[in-house]
Tab-separated table of C-alpha atoms in Angstrom:
chain	number	residue	atom	x	y	z
A	162	MET	CA	-17.161	-19.745	35.119
A	163	PRO	CA	-13.680	-18.607	33.993
A	164	ALA	CA	-13.221	-17.484	30.410
A	165	ALA	CA	-12.244	-20.286	28.029
A	166	ASN	CA	-9.089	-18.427	26.948
A	167	ASP	CA	-6.476	-16.322	28.692
A	168	PRO	CA	-7.201	-12.602	28.082
A	169	ARG	CA	-3.792	-12.280	26.412
A	170	LEU	CA	-5.068	-14.536	23.635
A	171	LEU	CA	-7.484	-13.513	20.922
A	172	LEU	CA	-10.036	-15.807	19.267
A	173	LEU	CA	-10.847	-14.133	15.937
A	174	ASN	CA	-13.660	-16.465	14.887
A	175	ASP	CA	-15.603	-19.149	16.780
A	176	GLY	CA	-14.606	-21.745	14.209
A	177	ASP	CA	-10.856	-21.096	14.470
A	178	ASN	CA	-8.376	-23.701	15.711
A	179	VAL	CA	-5.742	-21.061	16.540
A	180	LEU	CA	-5.510	-18.155	18.996
A	181	VAL	CA	-3.451	-14.987	18.461
A	182	ALA	CA	-1.188	-13.417	21.102
A	183	ARG	CA	-2.299	-9.860	21.927
A	184	THR	CA	1.030	-9.212	23.632
A	185	ARG	CA	4.423	-10.860	24.171
A	186	ILE	CA	4.076	-13.855	26.530
A	187	ALA	CA	7.072	-15.391	28.325
A	188	GLU	CA	8.120	-19.052	28.170
A	189	GLY	CA	6.685	-21.176	30.978
A	190	GLU	CA	3.631	-18.967	31.550
A	191	ALA	CA	0.434	-20.791	32.424
A	192	LEU	CA	-2.322	-20.050	29.912
A	193	ARG	CA	-5.937	-21.094	29.757
A	194	VAL	CA	-6.601	-22.413	26.242
A	195	ASP	CA	-10.132	-23.495	25.340
A	196	GLY	CA	-10.870	-24.278	28.966
A	197	THR	CA	-7.662	-26.220	29.645
A	198	GLU	CA	-4.539	-24.951	31.361
A	199	ILE	CA	-1.308	-25.263	29.337
A	200	ARG	CA	2.248	-24.126	29.965
A	201	LEU	CA	3.898	-22.169	27.165
A	202	ALA	CA	6.893	-24.156	25.865
A	203	ALA	CA	8.612	-21.187	24.199
A	204	PRO	CA	8.206	-17.401	24.306
A	205	LEU	CA	5.341	-16.177	22.141
A	206	SER	CA	5.664	-12.867	20.263
A	207	ILE	CA	2.788	-10.478	19.633
A	208	GLY	CA	0.698	-11.492	16.631
A	209	HIS	CA	1.890	-15.125	16.697
A	210	LYS	CA	-0.489	-18.081	16.982
A	211	ILE	CA	-0.929	-21.125	19.220
A	212	ALA	CA	-3.192	-24.120	18.698
A	213	ARG	CA	-6.586	-23.804	20.353
A	214	ARG	CA	-6.927	-27.597	20.323
A	215	ASP	CA	-4.947	-30.601	19.107
A	216	ILE	CA	-4.416	-30.419	15.342
A	217	VAL	CA	-3.569	-33.475	13.212
A	218	PRO	CA	-1.235	-33.483	10.183
A	219	GLY	CA	-3.046	-32.372	7.013
A	220	GLU	CA	-5.756	-30.550	8.927
A	221	LYS	CA	-6.627	-27.014	7.756
A	222	ILE	CA	-5.479	-24.197	10.009
A	223	LEU	CA	-8.466	-21.897	10.532
A	224	LYS	CA	-8.036	-18.191	11.395
A	225	TYR	CA	-10.594	-15.409	10.776
A	226	GLY	CA	-12.920	-18.376	10.147
A	227	ALA	CA	-11.003	-19.151	6.938
A	228	PRO	CA	-8.361	-21.742	5.995
A	229	ILE	CA	-4.867	-20.206	5.998
A	230	GLY	CA	-2.907	-23.395	5.194
A	231	SER	CA	-2.469	-27.010	6.305
A	232	ALA	CA	-0.706	-28.594	9.273
A	233	THR	CA	2.478	-30.500	8.329
A	234	ALA	CA	2.808	-32.130	11.783
A	235	SER	CA	0.777	-32.920	14.878
A	236	ILE	CA	0.270	-29.685	16.812
A	237	PRO	CA	-0.800	-30.128	20.433
A	238	ARG	CA	-3.094	-27.597	22.096
A	239	GLY	CA	-1.072	-24.574	23.234
A	240	ALA	CA	1.857	-25.177	20.845
A	241	HIS	CA	3.212	-22.459	18.529
A	242	VAL	CA	1.582	-22.674	15.083
A	243	HIS	CA	3.953	-21.296	12.466
A	244	VAL	CA	6.121	-22.070	9.418
A	245	HIS	CA	7.671	-25.156	11.109
A	246	ASN	CA	4.306	-26.932	11.240
A	247	VAL	CA	2.090	-25.140	8.671
A	248	LYS	CA	2.342	-24.876	4.902
A	249	SER	CA	0.504	-22.741	2.381
A	250	ASP	CA	-2.001	-24.422	0.070
A	251	TYR	CA	-0.915	-21.926	-2.648
A	252	THR	CA	2.751	-20.825	-2.734
A	253	PRO	CA	5.559	-21.784	-0.334
A	254	THR	CA	6.507	-19.342	2.419
A	255	HIS	CA	9.931	-17.731	2.224
A	256	HIS	CA	11.545	-16.890	5.573
A	257	LEU	CA	14.927	-16.399	7.254
A	258	LEU	CA	14.010	-17.818	10.664
A	259	ASP	CA	16.716	-20.522	10.556
A	260	GLU	CA	19.354	-17.908	9.702
A	261	GLN	CA	18.146	-15.733	12.553
A	262	ALA	CA	18.317	-18.587	15.035
A	263	ALA	CA	21.898	-19.253	13.885
A	264	ALA	CA	22.710	-15.543	14.329
A	265	GLY	CA	21.535	-15.621	17.941
A	266	GLY	CA	17.945	-14.554	17.402
A	267	LYS	CA	18.729	-11.109	16.017
A	268	ALA	CA	16.035	-9.961	13.593
B	275	MET	CA	-19.842	19.103	3.775
B	276	LYS	CA	-18.674	17.204	6.830
B	277	THR	CA	-15.722	18.848	8.515
B	278	HIS	CA	-15.562	16.837	11.775
B	279	GLY	CA	-14.027	19.909	13.404
B	280	ILE	CA	-10.720	19.243	11.668
B	281	GLY	CA	-10.646	22.136	9.249
B	282	THR	CA	-12.192	22.668	5.861
B	283	MET	CA	-10.589	21.076	2.851
B	284	ARG	CA	-9.215	23.363	0.134
B	285	GLY	CA	-7.976	22.136	-3.195
B	286	TYR	CA	-6.121	23.336	-6.283
B	287	LEU	CA	-8.587	23.187	-9.180
B	288	ARG	CA	-7.188	21.540	-12.332
B	289	SER	CA	-8.417	21.864	-15.907
B	290	ASP	CA	-10.078	18.403	-15.853
B	291	GLY	CA	-12.183	19.395	-12.844
B	292	ARG	CA	-10.226	17.342	-10.349
B	293	LYS	CA	-8.739	19.083	-7.334
B	294	GLY	CA	-5.376	18.545	-5.669
B	295	ILE	CA	-4.550	18.719	-1.968
B	296	ARG	CA	-0.888	19.467	-2.824
B	297	ASN	CA	0.709	21.688	-5.451
B	298	VAL	CA	3.855	19.742	-6.225
B	299	VAL	CA	6.438	20.327	-8.952
B	300	ALA	CA	7.206	16.891	-10.416
B	301	VAL	CA	10.703	16.407	-11.805
B	302	GLY	CA	10.588	13.346	-14.041
B	303	TYR	CA	13.699	11.606	-15.329
B	304	LEU	CA	13.024	9.617	-18.480
B	305	VAL	CA	15.869	7.115	-18.124
B	306	GLU	CA	18.148	6.177	-15.205
B	307	CYS	CA	20.986	8.026	-16.964
B	308	ALA	CA	19.131	11.302	-16.240
B	309	HIS	CA	18.287	10.407	-12.622
B	310	HIS	CA	21.269	12.085	-11.004
B	311	VAL	CA	20.706	15.353	-12.843
B	312	ALA	CA	16.998	15.286	-11.902
B	313	ARG	CA	17.862	14.669	-8.246
B	314	GLU	CA	20.466	17.465	-8.226
B	315	ILE	CA	17.958	19.879	-9.731
B	316	ALA	CA	15.482	19.071	-6.951
B	317	ILE	CA	17.863	19.061	-3.960
B	318	PRO	CA	17.722	22.805	-3.083
B	319	PHE	CA	13.920	22.530	-3.097
B	320	ARG	CA	13.633	19.336	-1.060
B	321	GLU	CA	11.597	21.057	1.650
B	322	HIS	CA	9.381	22.833	-0.892
B	323	ASP	CA	7.199	20.259	-2.610
B	324	VAL	CA	9.507	19.389	-5.478
B	325	HIS	CA	9.363	15.638	-6.026
B	326	VAL	CA	11.474	13.399	-8.240
B	327	ILE	CA	9.765	10.607	-10.170
B	328	GLY	CA	10.926	8.754	-13.249
B	329	PHE	CA	11.373	5.644	-15.327
B	330	PRO	CA	14.801	3.965	-15.407
B	331	GLY	CA	14.371	1.901	-18.588
B	332	CYS	CA	15.964	2.803	-21.913
B	333	TYR	CA	13.440	0.824	-23.989
B	334	PRO	CA	9.783	1.675	-24.529
B	335	ASN	CA	6.927	0.370	-22.394
B	336	ASP	CA	3.267	1.411	-22.743
B	337	TYR	CA	2.592	0.878	-19.051
B	338	ALA	CA	5.465	3.173	-18.044
B	339	ASP	CA	4.301	5.822	-20.544
B	340	ARG	CA	0.827	5.731	-19.060
B	341	MET	CA	2.082	5.796	-15.466
B	342	MET	CA	4.305	8.820	-16.155
B	343	GLU	CA	1.487	10.638	-17.918
B	344	ARG	CA	-1.004	9.966	-15.103
B	345	LEU	CA	1.509	11.009	-12.447
B	346	CYS	CA	2.558	14.207	-14.254
B	347	THR	CA	-1.117	15.179	-14.659
B	348	HIS	CA	-2.133	14.082	-11.140
B	349	PRO	CA	-4.280	16.654	-9.319
B	350	ASN	CA	-1.569	17.076	-6.658
B	351	VAL	CA	0.889	18.213	-9.371
B	352	GLY	CA	1.028	21.863	-10.454
B	353	ALA	CA	4.028	21.954	-12.799
B	354	VAL	CA	6.369	19.453	-14.464
B	355	LEU	CA	10.036	19.386	-15.428
B	356	LEU	CA	11.131	16.453	-17.593
B	357	VAL	CA	14.801	15.454	-17.692
B	358	SER	CA	15.971	13.435	-20.678
B	359	LEU	CA	19.480	12.258	-21.445
B	360	GLY	CA	18.618	12.499	-25.125
B	361	CYS	CA	19.140	9.028	-26.538
B	362	GLU	CA	16.595	7.014	-24.512
B	363	SER	CA	13.472	5.619	-26.177
B	364	PHE	CA	10.924	7.259	-23.859
B	365	ASN	CA	8.550	9.439	-25.885
B	366	LYS	CA	9.261	12.762	-24.173
B	367	TYR	CA	7.411	14.670	-26.885
B	368	ALA	CA	4.128	12.871	-26.216
B	369	LEU	CA	4.506	13.239	-22.439
B	370	GLU	CA	5.250	16.958	-22.700
B	371	ARG	CA	2.249	17.417	-25.027
B	372	ALA	CA	-0.056	15.556	-22.646
B	373	VAL	CA	1.031	17.675	-19.690
B	374	ARG	CA	0.765	20.920	-21.661
B	375	ALA	CA	-2.762	19.977	-22.783
B	376	THR	CA	-3.861	20.099	-19.130
B	377	GLY	CA	-2.691	23.705	-18.803
B	378	ARG	CA	0.208	22.864	-16.494
B	379	PRO	CA	3.553	24.581	-17.057
B	380	VAL	CA	6.010	21.983	-18.426
B	381	LYS	CA	9.595	22.077	-19.640
B	382	THR	CA	11.866	19.349	-20.987
B	383	ILE	CA	15.615	19.527	-20.480
B	384	VAL	CA	17.678	17.286	-22.754
B	385	ILE	CA	21.050	16.872	-21.071
B	386	GLN	CA	22.940	16.169	-24.294
B	387	ALA	CA	21.500	19.297	-25.936
B	388	ALA	CA	21.816	21.519	-22.874
B	389	GLY	CA	25.558	20.900	-22.685
B	390	GLY	CA	25.875	18.379	-19.875
B	391	THR	CA	25.266	18.021	-16.163
B	392	ARG	CA	26.061	21.473	-14.809
B	393	LYS	CA	24.166	23.419	-17.454
B	394	SER	CA	21.142	21.141	-17.152
B	395	ILE	CA	21.084	21.544	-13.387
B	396	ASP	CA	21.261	25.337	-13.619
B	397	GLU	CA	18.526	25.446	-16.230
B	398	GLY	CA	16.319	23.069	-14.249
B	399	ARG	CA	16.704	24.925	-10.975
B	400	ALA	CA	15.840	28.242	-12.650
B	401	PHE	CA	12.617	26.732	-14.016
B	402	ILE	CA	11.677	25.297	-10.643
B	403	ALA	CA	12.378	28.512	-8.715
B	404	GLU	CA	10.086	30.357	-11.118
B	405	GLN	CA	7.323	27.707	-10.964
B	406	ARG	CA	7.526	27.307	-7.198
B	407	ALA	CA	6.899	31.035	-6.716
B	408	LEU	CA	3.828	30.869	-8.967
B	409	LEU	CA	2.477	27.706	-7.349
B	410	ASP	CA	2.937	29.106	-3.842
B	411	ALA	CA	0.706	32.040	-4.801
B	412	ALA	CA	-1.918	29.858	-6.522
B	413	PRO	CA	-5.505	30.205	-5.271
B	414	THR	CA	-7.423	27.308	-3.724
B	415	VAL	CA	-11.113	26.428	-3.854
B	416	PRO	CA	-13.338	24.565	-1.381
B	417	MET	CA	-13.067	20.796	-1.718
B	418	ASP	CA	-15.552	18.171	-0.579
B	419	VAL	CA	-14.751	14.769	0.892
B	420	SER	CA	-16.682	13.228	-2.011
B	421	GLU	CA	-13.985	14.570	-4.374
B	422	LEU	CA	-11.258	12.519	-2.714
B	423	VAL	CA	-9.634	9.401	-4.123
B	424	ILE	CA	-7.885	7.364	-1.434
B	425	GLY	CA	-5.684	4.308	-1.848
B	426	THR	CA	-4.632	1.708	0.669
B	427	VAL	CA	-1.640	-0.593	0.836
B	428	CYS	CA	-0.005	-2.663	3.540
B	429	GLY	CA	3.689	-3.339	3.915
B	430	GLY	CA	5.940	-4.869	6.498
B	431	SER	CA	2.874	-6.825	7.624
B	432	ASP	CA	2.843	-9.033	10.706
B	433	GLY	CA	0.338	-10.967	12.788
B	434	THR	CA	-1.138	-7.734	14.147
B	435	SER	CA	-1.795	-6.074	10.747
B	436	GLY	CA	-4.921	-8.050	9.964
B	437	ILE	CA	-6.373	-7.562	13.442
B	438	THR	CA	-5.890	-3.835	14.072
B	439	GLY	CA	-4.479	-1.604	11.291
B	440	ASN	CA	-6.085	-3.217	8.261
B	441	PRO	CA	-9.640	-3.490	9.622
B	442	ALA	CA	-9.327	0.075	11.009
B	443	ALA	CA	-8.330	1.283	7.526
B	444	GLY	CA	-11.353	-0.684	6.272
B	445	ARG	CA	-13.623	1.247	8.648
B	446	ALA	CA	-12.204	4.534	7.345
B	447	PHE	CA	-12.843	3.281	3.783
B	448	ASP	CA	-16.463	2.433	4.666
B	449	GLN	CA	-17.009	5.990	5.889
B	450	PHE	CA	-15.348	7.543	2.838
B	451	VAL	CA	-17.406	5.398	0.459
B	452	GLU	CA	-20.564	6.429	2.297
B	453	GLU	CA	-19.545	10.068	1.840
B	454	GLY	CA	-19.116	9.571	-1.906
B	455	ALA	CA	-15.316	9.318	-2.142
B	456	ALA	CA	-13.533	6.739	-4.305
B	457	CYS	CA	-11.465	4.197	-2.359
B	458	ILE	CA	-8.965	1.807	-3.943
B	459	PHE	CA	-7.499	-1.363	-2.440
B	460	GLU	CA	-4.977	-3.465	-4.314
B	461	GLU	CA	-2.398	-6.235	-4.540
B	462	THR	CA	-4.300	-9.167	-5.938
B	463	GLY	CA	-1.319	-11.366	-4.981
B	464	GLU	CA	-2.256	-10.657	-1.375
B	465	LEU	CA	-5.893	-11.608	-1.875
B	466	ILE	CA	-5.065	-15.236	-2.641
B	467	GLY	CA	-7.521	-17.338	-0.657
B	468	CYS	CA	-10.033	-14.463	-0.332
B	469	GLU	CA	-11.253	-14.448	-3.932
B	470	HIS	CA	-14.643	-16.059	-3.291
B	471	ILE	CA	-15.687	-13.949	-0.304
B	472	MET	CA	-14.507	-10.876	-2.216
B	473	ALA	CA	-16.465	-11.801	-5.355
B	474	ALA	CA	-19.633	-12.066	-3.253
B	475	ARG	CA	-19.323	-8.307	-2.551
B	476	ALA	CA	-19.221	-7.314	-6.226
B	477	ALA	CA	-21.854	-4.864	-7.504
B	478	THR	CA	-22.772	-7.346	-10.280
B	479	PRO	CA	-22.171	-11.094	-10.794
B	480	GLU	CA	-20.120	-10.278	-13.917
B	481	LEU	CA	-17.820	-8.060	-11.867
B	482	GLY	CA	-17.539	-10.886	-9.317
B	483	VAL	CA	-16.215	-13.154	-12.074
B	484	GLU	CA	-13.620	-10.498	-13.020
B	485	LEU	CA	-12.530	-10.113	-9.392
B	486	GLU	CA	-12.010	-13.874	-9.014
B	487	ALA	CA	-10.163	-14.006	-12.327
B	488	SER	CA	-7.766	-11.251	-11.221
B	489	VAL	CA	-6.769	-13.232	-8.132
B	490	ALA	CA	-6.433	-16.461	-10.139
B	491	LYS	CA	-4.124	-14.551	-12.498
B	492	ALA	CA	-2.031	-13.392	-9.534
B	493	ALA	CA	-1.810	-16.928	-8.095
B	494	ARG	CA	-0.601	-18.235	-11.485
B	495	TYR	CA	1.890	-15.422	-11.856
B	496	TYR	CA	3.433	-15.920	-8.422
B	497	ALA	CA	3.434	-19.714	-8.791
B	498	THR	CA	5.536	-19.291	-11.946
B	499	LEU	CA	7.943	-16.999	-10.110
B	500	GLY	CA	8.214	-19.506	-7.234
B	501	TYR	CA	7.554	-16.967	-4.484
B	502	GLY	CA	4.376	-15.461	-3.115
B	503	SER	CA	3.948	-11.813	-2.207
B	504	PHE	CA	5.473	-12.668	1.130
B	505	ALA	CA	8.714	-11.361	2.663
B	506	ALA	CA	10.889	-12.889	5.353
B	507	GLY	CA	9.799	-10.221	7.844
B	508	ASN	CA	6.186	-11.318	7.490
B	509	ALA	CA	7.168	-14.693	8.955
B	510	ASP	CA	9.127	-13.036	11.785
B	511	GLY	CA	5.936	-11.215	12.656
B	512	GLY	CA	3.915	-14.396	12.976
B	513	LEU	CA	2.403	-14.764	9.514
B	514	SER	CA	2.794	-18.358	8.349
B	515	THR	CA	1.345	-18.409	4.820
B	516	ILE	CA	0.238	-16.160	1.969
B	517	GLU	CA	-3.390	-17.068	2.724
B	518	GLU	CA	-2.999	-15.789	6.289
B	519	LYS	CA	-1.377	-12.585	5.049
B	520	SER	CA	-4.176	-12.261	2.466
B	521	MET	CA	-6.980	-12.550	5.004
B	522	GLY	CA	-5.366	-9.743	6.963
B	523	ALA	CA	-4.727	-7.609	3.894
B	524	TYR	CA	-8.290	-8.111	2.632
B	525	ALA	CA	-9.612	-6.417	5.788
B	526	LYS	CA	-8.342	-3.084	4.405
B	527	SER	CA	-11.189	-3.126	1.899
B	528	GLY	CA	-13.814	-2.677	4.631
B	529	ALA	CA	-17.349	-3.899	4.089
B	530	SER	CA	-18.719	-1.741	1.238
B	531	PRO	CA	-19.927	-3.332	-1.999
B	532	ILE	CA	-17.173	-3.461	-4.640
B	533	THR	CA	-17.968	-0.969	-7.403
B	534	GLY	CA	-15.342	-1.877	-9.963
B	535	LEU	CA	-12.017	-3.355	-10.958
B	536	ILE	CA	-9.368	-1.022	-12.358
B	537	LYS	CA	-5.776	-1.313	-13.566
B	538	PRO	CA	-2.818	1.037	-12.945
B	539	GLY	CA	-3.596	4.473	-14.387
B	540	ASP	CA	-7.375	3.949	-14.568
B	541	ILE	CA	-9.124	6.728	-12.674
B	542	PRO	CA	-12.286	5.701	-10.781
B	543	PRO	CA	-15.200	7.255	-12.708
B	544	ARG	CA	-17.200	7.988	-9.524
B	545	GLY	CA	-17.269	7.262	-5.787
B	546	GLY	CA	-17.234	3.719	-4.459
B	547	LEU	CA	-14.822	0.912	-3.668
B	548	TYR	CA	-12.441	-0.349	-6.365
B	549	LEU	CA	-9.975	-3.222	-6.580
B	550	LEU	CA	-6.767	-2.252	-8.354
B	551	ASP	CA	-5.417	-5.229	-10.309
B	552	VAL	CA	-1.647	-4.745	-10.190
B	553	VAL	CA	-0.554	-8.080	-11.695
B	554	PRO	CA	0.409	-7.821	-15.392
B	555	ASP	CA	-1.640	-9.543	-18.096
B	556	GLY	CA	-0.392	-12.211	-20.437
B	557	GLU	CA	2.541	-14.539	-19.917
B	558	VAL	CA	4.989	-13.853	-17.102
B	559	ARG	CA	7.366	-11.095	-18.239
B	560	PHE	CA	9.636	-8.513	-16.625
B	561	GLY	CA	9.815	-10.227	-13.219
B	562	PHE	CA	7.894	-9.558	-10.023
B	563	PRO	CA	4.620	-7.649	-10.417
B	564	ASN	CA	5.663	-5.141	-7.757
B	565	ILE	CA	9.214	-5.418	-6.541
B	566	ASN	CA	8.431	-3.497	-3.343
B	567	ASP	CA	5.667	-1.486	-1.642
B	568	ASN	CA	6.682	1.762	-3.350
B	569	ALA	CA	5.708	0.380	-6.761
B	570	GLU	CA	2.160	-0.214	-5.497
B	571	ILE	CA	1.971	3.236	-3.914
B	572	ALA	CA	2.958	4.798	-7.255
B	573	GLU	CA	0.201	2.805	-8.990
B	574	LEU	CA	-2.439	3.896	-6.476
B	575	ILE	CA	-1.350	7.497	-7.034
B	576	ALA	CA	-1.451	7.035	-10.817
B	577	CYS	CA	-5.126	6.082	-10.351
B	578	GLY	CA	-5.672	9.536	-8.860
B	579	SER	CA	-5.198	8.841	-5.135
B	580	HIS	CA	-4.837	12.107	-3.224
B	581	ALA	CA	-3.497	10.189	-0.235
B	582	VAL	CA	-2.507	6.603	0.518
B	583	LEU	CA	-3.209	4.718	3.760
B	584	PHE	CA	-0.214	2.503	4.534
B	585	VAL	CA	-0.713	-0.121	7.243
B	586	THR	CA	2.440	-1.623	8.741
B	587	GLY	CA	3.154	-4.035	11.568
B	588	ARG	CA	6.917	-4.538	11.334
B	589	GLY	CA	7.448	-0.825	10.783
B	590	SER	CA	7.850	0.629	7.289
B	591	VAL	CA	9.144	4.202	7.054
B	592	VAL	CA	8.342	4.994	3.408
B	593	GLY	CA	6.403	7.922	2.024
B	594	SER	CA	5.985	8.834	-1.612
B	595	ALA	CA	6.417	11.439	-4.249
B	596	ILE	CA	3.210	13.262	-5.322
B	597	SER	CA	0.692	12.171	-2.639
B	598	PRO	CA	0.943	11.999	1.150
B	599	VAL	CA	1.246	8.554	2.743
B	600	VAL	CA	-0.532	8.054	6.083
B	601	LYS	CA	1.325	5.530	8.229
B	602	ILE	CA	-0.973	3.338	10.331
B	603	CYS	CA	0.969	1.183	12.789
B	604	ALA	CA	-0.790	-2.074	13.637
B	605	ASN	CA	1.683	-3.348	16.237
B	606	PRO	CA	1.834	-1.504	19.589
B	607	GLU	CA	5.442	-2.585	20.232
B	608	THR	CA	6.501	-1.220	16.825
B	609	TYR	CA	4.597	2.004	17.425
B	610	ARG	CA	6.461	2.649	20.664
B	611	ARG	CA	9.798	1.971	18.928
B	612	MET	CA	9.081	4.010	15.765
B	613	GLU	CA	6.555	6.616	16.878
B	614	ASP	CA	8.288	9.410	14.904
B	615	ASP	CA	7.354	7.652	11.643
B	616	MET	CA	3.777	6.705	12.515
B	617	ASP	CA	0.629	8.802	12.097
B	618	VAL	CA	-1.819	6.409	13.757
B	619	ASP	CA	-1.354	3.965	16.665
B	620	ALA	CA	-3.789	1.198	15.723
B	621	GLY	CA	-2.053	-1.192	18.151
B	622	ARG	CA	-4.182	0.423	20.862
B	623	ILE	CA	-6.937	-1.900	19.648
B	624	LEU	CA	-4.907	-4.959	20.657
B	625	GLU	CA	-4.189	-3.441	24.059
B	626	GLY	CA	-7.884	-2.789	24.644
B	627	LYS	CA	-7.343	0.997	24.720
B	628	ALA	CA	-9.435	1.812	21.631
B	629	GLY	CA	-12.018	0.198	19.381
B	630	LEU	CA	-11.887	-0.356	15.627
B	631	ALA	CA	-14.539	2.300	15.005
B	632	GLU	CA	-12.613	4.916	16.976
B	633	VAL	CA	-9.337	4.277	15.133
B	634	GLY	CA	-11.195	4.141	11.804
B	635	LEU	CA	-12.646	7.594	12.472
B	636	GLU	CA	-9.210	8.870	13.483
B	637	ILE	CA	-7.794	7.695	10.130
B	638	HIS	CA	-10.686	9.256	8.240
B	639	ASP	CA	-10.306	12.613	9.976
B	640	LEU	CA	-6.560	12.589	9.510
B	641	VAL	CA	-6.966	12.200	5.742
B	642	VAL	CA	-9.479	15.061	5.628
B	643	SER	CA	-7.054	17.229	7.636
B	644	LEU	CA	-4.434	16.698	4.891
B	645	GLY	CA	-6.688	18.786	2.675
B	646	ALA	CA	-6.757	21.523	5.330
B	647	GLY	CA	-3.020	22.028	5.657
B	648	ALA	CA	-1.874	19.095	7.815
B	649	ARG	CA	1.188	17.068	6.767
B	650	THR	CA	1.871	13.379	7.404
B	651	LYS	CA	4.911	12.197	9.364
B	652	SER	CA	6.514	10.823	6.198
B	653	GLU	CA	6.057	14.203	4.487
B	654	GLN	CA	7.593	15.998	7.462
B	655	LEU	CA	10.545	13.603	7.312
B	656	GLY	CA	11.014	14.298	3.602
B	657	HIS	CA	10.166	10.794	2.363
B	658	GLN	CA	9.592	10.778	-1.400
B	659	GLU	CA	10.260	7.172	-2.396
B	660	PHE	CA	9.413	6.327	-5.965
B	661	ILE	CA	9.897	3.353	-8.269
B	662	LEU	CA	8.520	2.433	-11.677
B	663	THR	CA	9.482	-0.666	-13.633
B	664	TYR	CA	8.371	-2.578	-16.749
B	665	LYS	CA	4.910	-4.161	-16.917
B	666	SER	CA	2.259	-4.947	-19.502
B	667	PHE	CA	-1.503	-4.708	-19.216
B	668	GLU	CA	-4.543	-5.195	-21.393
B	669	PRO	CA	-7.355	-2.620	-20.943
B	670	ILE	CA	-10.103	-3.610	-18.487
B	671	GLY	CA	-13.129	-5.433	-19.876
B	672	PRO	CA	-16.729	-4.081	-19.956
B	673	ALA	CA	-17.758	-6.030	-16.826
B	674	CYS	CA	-15.126	-4.268	-14.708
B	675	LEU	CA	-16.966	-0.966	-14.367
B	676	PRO	CA	-20.717	-1.680	-14.242
B	677	ALA	CA	-22.863	1.420	-14.772
B	678	ALA	CA	-24.131	3.097	-11.618
């Protein structure tokens, strides 16, 4: 039986609904996610997360077996889970990702 | 004593019984207006363990007084030069007295009395040249791992920090605690969301209540400020929320029971694992609790840390005045790009090239080697970052340090 998840993805806790990229993964790559094959819609950087299964708005995002925030949108299995679809349950997240996109992706 | 084949630790014995792994001359400016003169005094000695620290404010602050006193009497410090402009409010008399009481050579230069910049610089450099020669000839004594105090901080965190570098630092902490050393983790603003699991590790239920309260205080403080302890680069690196960053940061504490809760300048009374509460008490005053990582490093050192483990994913380059900073790189891509700044490649864990236990042992042994003559990358590169700003604290309560 093949492994449930691509070896480039890390499941930190059995209860988690996200997987972490162990390495940079290119857009369009086929990945096995929780037993289902998905195609990566956008490049995934090391340390970033994708949904292990479909997540509904308001659902807790679980990583390390602990809630790390709530979904603000529907997140299909295999989609990038980040500040565009997750919010903190404590204090808002400050980032410059929109500025970077406008500057051509330069960090 | 365990040596792990990495040399035997030697320390400089101080009058309070503590031992230092460095014999630094601290040059402390007592207001920003004296900073330039202090820096100029130190420049010819920049390769010779002369470190500049100081407080920029002109108005008094008990926290800053205590921090300066703890830093000037830190076991890694052998002599102290204080540089005052002359009109600032800092109590230079009390600081000089406190340093002298420990048996350390100390001198205060008052720029206005000395006759200005040039004369102060000449006078300061003469004092340092004399002290440096004495300190270089100072004897050392054997030092045991159980005599170490070690701090940990993370900065420039990303999605790899909580998976590789932080848990590896936690493994090193577990080993140090087992060997009787005191280990300090900190930044209650980056433990938001972890307060309950952390409280369950407290040595007593009363301490557990204090631990939870310290995180609740941090959450309130940051909510008032409108930002969490979360920088834009954290999001670039894949961290989405403060809770996610917290879970990763919490891993630095390892798995030992938590012995106590301390505040900046409190020195752990014995071995064990301590949480350093860095968020000020009372209503929100003076701005952000720690305006950057260097403020936290200075606080860990003020609590007696001989060395500080610094875990980074994005790639921080900082070191510190007074105590060596060990740079643990969590992200393998960052390590390859910034290898010259990094002491430990914890990203190997993500690549399947090493296990957590192996990297944890590597960190442990590296710290011990610092007491046997080794220098960290940031020391070799001359990093001596330092910052100290206004804060206010109440003393810790009786439940914070349960008896052994």
